[in-house]
Short mmCIF file of N, CA and C in Angstrom, two decimals:
data_model
loop_
_atom_site.label_atom_id
_atom_site.label_comp_id
_atom_site.label_asym_id
_atom_site.label_seq_id
_atom_site.Cartn_x
_atom_site.Cartn_y
_atom_site.Cartn_z
N UNK A 1 30.94 -15.34 9.82
CA UNK A 1 29.41 -15.93 9.30
C UNK A 1 29.61 -15.36 7.86
N UNK A 2 29.26 -15.87 6.71
CA UNK A 2 29.02 -15.74 5.26
C UNK A 2 27.58 -14.68 5.11
N UNK A 3 28.00 -14.54 4.03
CA UNK A 3 26.59 -13.68 3.48
C UNK A 3 25.49 -14.82 3.30
N UNK A 4 25.60 -16.17 2.83
CA UNK A 4 24.66 -16.99 3.11
C UNK A 4 24.20 -17.51 3.81
N UNK A 5 24.87 -17.53 5.32
CA UNK A 5 24.57 -17.80 6.66
C UNK A 5 23.39 -16.73 6.92
N UNK A 6 23.79 -15.60 6.76
CA UNK A 6 23.10 -14.53 7.73
C UNK A 6 21.90 -14.34 6.21
N UNK A 7 21.96 -14.66 5.26
CA UNK A 7 20.39 -14.58 4.75
C UNK A 7 19.34 -15.51 4.78
N UNK A 8 19.66 -17.07 5.15
CA UNK A 8 19.40 -17.87 6.20
C UNK A 8 18.63 -17.14 8.02
N UNK A 9 19.83 -16.34 8.21
CA UNK A 9 19.15 -15.65 9.82
C UNK A 9 18.23 -14.52 9.61
N UNK A 10 18.28 -14.58 8.61
CA UNK A 10 17.09 -12.97 7.98
C UNK A 10 16.02 -13.76 7.76
N UNK A 11 15.80 -14.92 7.01
CA UNK A 11 14.64 -15.97 6.35
C UNK A 11 14.18 -16.65 8.25
N UNK A 12 14.77 -17.02 8.45
CA UNK A 12 14.36 -17.78 9.93
C UNK A 12 13.76 -16.40 11.30
N UNK A 13 14.30 -15.31 11.15
CA UNK A 13 13.93 -14.45 11.85
C UNK A 13 12.62 -13.42 11.46
N UNK A 14 12.37 -13.41 10.02
CA UNK A 14 11.12 -13.18 9.52
C UNK A 14 10.15 -13.95 9.54
N UNK A 15 9.86 -15.28 9.83
CA UNK A 15 9.26 -16.74 10.22
C UNK A 15 9.19 -16.26 11.38
N UNK A 16 9.60 -16.37 11.91
CA UNK A 16 9.37 -16.17 13.50
C UNK A 16 8.77 -14.94 13.83
N UNK A 17 9.33 -13.74 13.52
CA UNK A 17 8.29 -12.68 13.52
C UNK A 17 6.84 -12.61 13.03
N UNK A 18 6.68 -13.05 11.95
CA UNK A 18 5.95 -13.18 11.30
C UNK A 18 4.60 -14.32 12.40
N UNK A 19 5.16 -15.36 12.79
CA UNK A 19 4.84 -16.26 13.77
C UNK A 19 4.38 -15.52 15.17
N UNK A 20 5.14 -14.69 15.60
CA UNK A 20 4.79 -13.58 16.44
C UNK A 20 3.42 -13.16 16.56
N UNK A 21 3.59 -12.25 15.56
CA UNK A 21 2.46 -11.75 15.00
C UNK A 21 1.09 -12.30 15.59
N UNK A 22 1.66 -13.31 14.74
CA UNK A 22 0.24 -13.80 14.98
C UNK A 22 -0.54 -14.45 16.10
N UNK A 23 0.35 -14.78 16.56
CA UNK A 23 0.25 -15.10 18.17
C UNK A 23 -0.44 -14.09 18.70
N UNK A 24 0.16 -13.01 19.13
CA UNK A 24 -0.07 -11.23 19.40
C UNK A 24 -1.81 -11.27 19.00
N UNK A 25 -1.72 -11.33 18.02
CA UNK A 25 -3.44 -11.40 17.36
C UNK A 25 -4.41 -12.18 18.09
N UNK A 26 -3.67 -13.14 18.35
CA UNK A 26 -4.39 -14.39 19.62
C UNK A 26 -4.86 -14.35 21.07
N UNK A 27 -3.91 -13.29 21.35
CA UNK A 27 -3.17 -13.11 22.79
C UNK A 27 -3.93 -11.89 24.03
N UNK A 28 -3.85 -10.86 22.36
CA UNK A 28 -4.78 -9.36 22.85
C UNK A 28 -6.35 -9.34 23.16
N UNK A 29 -6.52 -9.29 24.33
CA UNK A 29 -7.76 -9.33 24.72
C UNK A 29 -9.12 -8.92 24.46
N UNK A 30 -10.04 -9.28 24.19
CA UNK A 30 -10.91 -8.69 22.82
C UNK A 30 -11.81 -7.51 23.38
N UNK A 31 -11.30 -6.91 24.33
CA UNK A 31 -12.25 -5.96 25.32
C UNK A 31 -11.22 -4.90 24.01
N UNK A 32 -9.55 -4.94 23.56
CA UNK A 32 -9.16 -4.28 23.13
C UNK A 32 -9.03 -4.38 21.57
N UNK A 33 -9.54 -5.54 21.04
CA UNK A 33 -10.09 -5.56 19.79
C UNK A 33 -11.20 -4.62 19.05
N UNK A 34 -12.01 -4.69 20.06
CA UNK A 34 -13.41 -4.52 19.93
C UNK A 34 -13.66 -2.93 19.74
N UNK A 35 -12.62 -2.11 20.53
CA UNK A 35 -12.48 -0.55 20.91
C UNK A 35 -13.17 0.00 19.00
N UNK A 36 -13.95 0.74 19.44
CA UNK A 36 -14.33 1.34 18.19
C UNK A 36 -12.89 2.33 17.88
N UNK A 37 -12.33 2.96 18.52
CA UNK A 37 -11.01 3.56 18.24
C UNK A 37 -9.81 2.73 17.43
N UNK A 38 -9.47 1.57 17.89
CA UNK A 38 -8.95 0.38 17.24
C UNK A 38 -9.12 0.68 15.95
N UNK A 39 -10.97 0.27 15.63
CA UNK A 39 -11.44 0.06 13.85
C UNK A 39 -10.98 1.24 13.35
N UNK A 40 -10.60 2.06 13.69
CA UNK A 40 -10.93 3.30 13.42
C UNK A 40 -9.82 4.29 12.97
N UNK A 41 -8.85 3.57 13.82
CA UNK A 41 -7.22 3.95 13.63
C UNK A 41 -6.50 2.77 12.38
N UNK A 42 -7.17 1.41 12.52
CA UNK A 42 -6.70 0.20 11.54
C UNK A 42 -7.51 0.46 10.03
N UNK A 43 -8.54 1.44 10.14
CA UNK A 43 -9.25 1.88 8.68
C UNK A 43 -8.08 2.68 8.18
N UNK A 44 -7.70 3.56 9.05
CA UNK A 44 -6.85 5.28 8.58
C UNK A 44 -5.34 4.31 7.96
N UNK A 45 -4.66 3.29 9.00
CA UNK A 45 -3.81 2.86 8.41
C UNK A 45 -3.75 2.46 7.15
N UNK A 46 -4.90 1.69 7.47
CA UNK A 46 -4.95 0.83 5.68
C UNK A 46 -4.86 1.96 4.49
N UNK A 47 -5.94 2.91 4.88
CA UNK A 47 -5.84 3.74 3.22
C UNK A 47 -4.67 4.37 3.38
N UNK A 48 -3.94 4.66 4.62
CA UNK A 48 -3.00 5.88 4.59
C UNK A 48 -1.23 4.91 3.95
N UNK A 49 -1.36 3.21 4.25
CA UNK A 49 -0.35 2.28 3.30
C UNK A 49 -0.85 2.46 1.96
N UNK A 50 -2.32 1.99 1.82
CA UNK A 50 -2.33 2.19 0.32
C UNK A 50 -2.25 3.50 -0.37
N UNK A 51 -2.75 4.49 -0.03
CA UNK A 51 -1.95 5.91 -0.89
C UNK A 51 -0.95 6.22 -0.66
N UNK A 52 0.40 5.91 0.36
CA UNK A 52 1.51 6.18 0.49
C UNK A 52 2.26 4.93 -1.07
N UNK A 53 1.60 4.12 -1.07
CA UNK A 53 1.82 3.04 -2.51
C UNK A 53 1.95 3.46 -3.79
N UNK A 54 0.19 3.67 -3.55
CA UNK A 54 0.14 4.89 -4.83
C UNK A 54 1.03 5.93 -5.44
N UNK A 55 1.54 6.56 -4.09
CA UNK A 55 2.18 7.95 -4.30
C UNK A 55 3.77 7.85 -5.15
N UNK A 56 3.81 6.71 -4.15
CA UNK A 56 5.37 6.08 -4.77
C UNK A 56 5.22 5.61 -6.14
N UNK A 57 4.52 5.00 -6.14
CA UNK A 57 4.37 3.62 -7.60
C UNK A 57 3.89 5.49 -9.01
N UNK A 58 3.11 6.35 -8.56
CA UNK A 58 3.05 7.50 -9.44
C UNK A 58 3.98 8.39 -9.93
N UNK A 59 4.40 8.68 -8.30
CA UNK A 59 5.65 9.98 -8.61
C UNK A 59 6.92 9.79 -8.73
N UNK A 60 7.15 8.42 -8.50
CA UNK A 60 8.78 8.11 -8.73
C UNK A 60 9.15 7.19 -9.52
N UNK A 61 10.37 7.18 -9.77
CA UNK A 61 11.17 6.17 -10.86
C UNK A 61 12.49 6.26 -10.60
N UNK A 62 13.06 4.90 -10.15
CA UNK A 62 14.83 4.73 -10.55
C UNK A 62 14.92 5.49 -8.92
N UNK A 63 13.96 5.82 -7.61
CA UNK A 63 14.22 6.60 -6.56
C UNK A 63 14.54 7.79 -7.06
N UNK A 64 14.00 8.52 -7.64
CA UNK A 64 13.52 10.26 -8.00
C UNK A 64 12.30 10.04 -8.21
N UNK A 65 11.89 11.92 -8.04
CA UNK A 65 10.93 12.07 -8.99
C UNK A 65 10.29 12.36 -9.93
N UNK A 66 9.24 11.93 -10.71
CA UNK A 66 9.38 12.20 -12.12
C UNK A 66 8.15 12.73 -12.21
N UNK A 67 8.23 13.58 -13.32
CA UNK A 67 6.68 14.10 -13.83
C UNK A 67 6.00 13.75 -15.28
N UNK A 68 5.52 12.77 -15.49
CA UNK A 68 5.21 12.03 -16.37
C UNK A 68 3.62 12.19 -16.47
N UNK A 69 3.34 11.23 -17.36
CA UNK A 69 1.73 10.94 -17.47
C UNK A 69 1.21 10.12 -16.32
N UNK A 70 1.92 9.16 -15.52
CA UNK A 70 0.93 8.61 -14.51
C UNK A 70 0.48 9.93 -13.68
N UNK A 71 1.22 10.62 -13.16
CA UNK A 71 0.60 12.42 -12.68
C UNK A 71 -1.28 12.33 -12.87
N UNK A 72 -0.87 12.59 -14.69
CA UNK A 72 -2.24 13.11 -15.17
C UNK A 72 -3.39 11.82 -14.73
N UNK A 73 -3.26 10.93 -15.16
CA UNK A 73 -3.93 9.54 -14.75
C UNK A 73 -3.83 9.29 -13.65
N UNK A 74 -3.00 9.56 -12.71
CA UNK A 74 -3.42 9.70 -10.76
C UNK A 74 -4.85 10.76 -10.83
N UNK A 75 -4.75 11.82 -11.51
CA UNK A 75 -5.35 12.99 -11.27
C UNK A 75 -6.61 12.41 -12.08
N UNK A 76 -6.95 12.19 -13.22
CA UNK A 76 -7.61 11.37 -13.59
C UNK A 76 -8.87 11.07 -12.27
N UNK A 77 -8.18 9.70 -12.44
CA UNK A 77 -8.78 8.82 -11.52
C UNK A 77 -9.07 9.52 -9.96
N UNK A 78 -8.62 10.21 -9.45
CA UNK A 78 -9.19 11.28 -8.38
C UNK A 78 -9.95 11.79 -8.82
N UNK A 79 -10.53 12.52 -10.06
CA UNK A 79 -11.60 13.41 -10.42
C UNK A 79 -12.93 12.18 -10.67
N UNK A 80 -12.98 11.34 -11.22
CA UNK A 80 -14.04 9.85 -11.48
C UNK A 80 -14.08 9.65 -10.31
N UNK A 81 -13.09 9.78 -9.22
CA UNK A 81 -13.87 8.56 -8.03
C UNK A 81 -14.62 9.92 -7.29
N UNK A 82 -14.21 10.58 -7.23
CA UNK A 82 -15.17 12.06 -6.41
C UNK A 82 -16.61 11.85 -6.91
N UNK A 83 -16.56 12.25 -8.55
CA UNK A 83 -17.52 12.07 -9.06
C UNK A 83 -18.83 10.58 -9.02
N UNK A 84 -17.65 9.80 -8.23
CA UNK A 84 -18.35 8.19 -8.10
C UNK A 84 -18.35 7.59 -9.07
N UNK A 85 -17.93 7.46 -9.70
CA UNK A 85 -17.43 6.23 -10.63
C UNK A 85 -17.59 5.13 -10.41
N UNK A 86 -17.63 4.06 -11.32
CA UNK A 86 -17.27 2.85 -10.67
C UNK A 86 -16.18 2.42 -10.94
N UNK A 87 -15.35 1.38 -10.52
CA UNK A 87 -14.34 1.35 -10.19
C UNK A 87 -13.20 1.01 -11.47
N UNK A 88 -13.73 0.42 -11.94
CA UNK A 88 -13.22 -0.27 -13.10
C UNK A 88 -13.47 0.55 -14.12
N UNK A 89 -14.99 1.93 -14.47
CA UNK A 89 -14.56 3.00 -15.24
C UNK A 89 -13.37 3.83 -14.68
N UNK A 90 -13.19 4.31 -13.16
CA UNK A 90 -11.95 4.87 -12.84
C UNK A 90 -10.29 4.69 -13.17
N UNK A 91 -10.29 2.95 -13.14
CA UNK A 91 -9.20 2.12 -14.05
C UNK A 91 -9.11 2.68 -15.22
N UNK A 92 -9.87 2.00 -16.48
CA UNK A 92 -10.15 2.61 -17.69
C UNK A 92 -10.15 3.76 -18.18
N UNK A 93 -10.38 5.24 -17.41
CA UNK A 93 -10.17 6.45 -17.71
C UNK A 93 -8.55 6.54 -17.55
N UNK A 94 -8.46 6.05 -15.58
CA UNK A 94 -6.50 6.63 -16.22
C UNK A 94 -5.72 6.03 -16.66
N UNK A 95 -6.14 4.90 -16.95
CA UNK A 95 -5.12 3.57 -18.29
C UNK A 95 -5.48 4.37 -19.40
N UNK A 96 -6.23 4.90 -19.87
CA UNK A 96 -6.61 5.73 -21.60
C UNK A 96 -6.24 7.03 -20.92
N UNK A 97 -6.00 7.71 -19.91
CA UNK A 97 -5.08 8.97 -20.01
C UNK A 97 -3.84 8.53 -20.31
N UNK A 98 -3.38 7.53 -19.38
CA UNK A 98 -1.82 7.54 -19.86
C UNK A 98 -1.53 6.86 -21.06
N UNK A 99 -1.70 6.18 -21.78
CA UNK A 99 -1.73 5.39 -22.91
C UNK A 99 -1.73 6.96 -24.09
N UNK A 100 -2.72 7.58 -23.70
CA UNK A 100 -2.87 9.42 -24.49
C UNK A 100 -1.28 9.88 -24.72
N UNK A 101 -1.04 10.01 -23.50
CA UNK A 101 -0.12 11.10 -23.42
C UNK A 101 1.11 10.33 -23.37
N UNK A 102 0.89 9.27 -23.63
CA UNK A 102 2.79 8.20 -23.96
C UNK A 102 2.78 8.20 -25.42
N UNK A 103 1.50 7.86 -25.97
CA UNK A 103 1.30 7.99 -27.13
C UNK A 103 2.06 9.67 -27.82
N UNK A 104 1.57 10.69 -27.39
CA UNK A 104 2.10 11.67 -27.90
C UNK A 104 3.45 12.13 -27.10
N UNK A 105 4.01 11.55 -26.73
CA UNK A 105 5.34 11.94 -26.23
C UNK A 105 5.90 12.06 -24.68
N UNK A 106 4.52 12.23 -23.89
CA UNK A 106 4.80 12.62 -22.52
C UNK A 106 4.83 11.52 -21.74
N UNK A 107 6.32 10.87 -21.53
CA UNK A 107 5.84 9.75 -20.70
C UNK A 107 6.11 8.61 -20.53
#
């Protein structure tokens, strides 16, 4: 088969997988879904995936680890979050940190 056909096979397979995932969500018994352990695990998985995305975006570039202004910006954001700053303030502080460091030539 040609590469073009394989692309369409992958698209159809992804669509079927998405549909089956939605179907599975409807056929799982409610007692399983309402279990407190399932809720706790789902919350941890969400936070873990978000942290993994943030780490990849902050510490890599082109598949390689880098040390630049993004690391300092993340550190400032973490400190602001620990101090319970509003989300917009956290974002503004992190952006300002990265901008100043890049202006100074780091990154």
